[in-house]
Every structure is written in structure tokens, then in C-alpha cells.
């Protein structure tokens, strides 16, 4: 007899223990006090993360108009509201391509030295043109290049009027006088040559 009682009692205690365990794991309804600015939508978002509890909260609290709740009103939130919804996010399998960076070849620059400015001294009364070819051309036309050539009153390499030479027929004096003559009359040997080509003399 004792053994049978012990078995029944043990079963009862075990059943009670099981009942207690189940009772502690069950979720109880929560009470929420309405604050300024609240709405059923905001309260549902707070407890469920979406608007899925609006209808359940309205039914639980006998709310006829879901758009009208009052500050300080205590609302019973169904037990389902305390469960947190988790959404599994599948790992991203999208292939991310690494952008290809192409190097732009460096531009080559050519250094250009600054142009140096050279001041040219003003021309003196006796100008020796740098166009020696024009001078030589006239000398060949006038005398064949001879300092001793004569043609009446015209003397020497450049066939100058004897009055210009003042009796000094030396090559040095001929060069000095002809430079003064060309500089004063034409400004350059090139201009003297151009005149000679047009008129047959200079």
C-alpha cells in the first residue's frame, strides 16, 4: 500500500512541477500607459515592430475607434506583442566587381627657356650694314672689286667721286668714305643695292 501511495504522490508532484515550469515560460499580457503623441500604430510598432497588433490591441481593450485613444489610458497589450520578430537576412551573394583603375600616362612637358631681351645700341652716323653681300655686289658691279680702278672722276673699288675722297685714294679712306656715303644716302647697303638695281647706279 505504501508503495502505491508513493507512486501516486510522486506523479502528482511531478505533474505539478511540470505545470509550474510551463507557467513560468508563458508570456503574460503587458499594460501600457498611453503618452502624449501615441497612437495604436506607434504602440504596435513599439511592441511588434510593425502595425500587426493594432487590431489585437483594439479588441483586447474594447476600442471602437482605433484613431481615438487618450493620454493616461492603460492599454493591455496581448502577450504576442512581447515576442520579438526576427527576420533572417540571407547572406549577400552578389558578386562585387573591383573597379579597374587605369593609369593615365604622365604628360611630358618641354621646357622652353625664356627669351632674352637684348638692347641694341642706336646707330651711329657711320653705319656698316650687316649685309656684306650687298656691299660686295656693288663693289663688283662698279669696279670688279679693285681699289685702283678709275673711270674719269670716279675712283676706286666703289667708284666714288674724287671730290668725296679729298685726294686720299687709299683703301682705308675709300672704305671710310663709302660707309659714310651709303649710311647718309640710303641707310643700308641693301637699300643701296635696291636703288642700283632700279637705276644702274647708286
Phi, psi and omega in degrees: 000314181300322182293325179292316179301317181298321180294315180297314180298318180297322179293320180296315180296318179296319178296319178296321179295321179294318180297319178297321181295317179295320182296326182283338181269346181286144179274132179266153176297151179248153178252131181234133179264125183294133179248166179301135179090354180286158171212164179299327179296315180294321180293319177298318178299322182296319185266328185246347181084000178205192183265016187290343183262001183303310183295319182295319179294319180297316180292319182298328185248014177053047179267118181282318182250109184292349179268002183231108169227162190237145179299133180091346179291136179263124181247139176271123180264124180306151184303329181300338184292335184279348178282133183269125177280129176243136180247121179283131180255120180294141179299143181290124179252003182294131180282125179260118180273133178282125181299140179273123181261120178259132181278130176278125181300141181296138179284139178265136181242138178260122180285128178247117181293143178297146180283127181276131180270126181245124178279133180257127181294144180298149182293141177272176182300323178262108183253121174262111183292149178278004178265075181294335181294323179292321178296314180294325179299315180294319180299318179293322179292322185281317189220003187072014177087013184263131177285344184257002181292142178225150177210087185066237181273001181264126192241143163079194188300325184250008180050056178277151175298133183304334180294329180291330186273346177055039176082353179259104185259016181294151178305321181296317180290323177300317180295317181296314184292318182294327178295316179296320182296310182294318180297319182285325186269320187242338180089335179198160178292328178296319179292324178295319178296317180300319178295317180300317181296328181277331189238347181084006177202171179223000000 
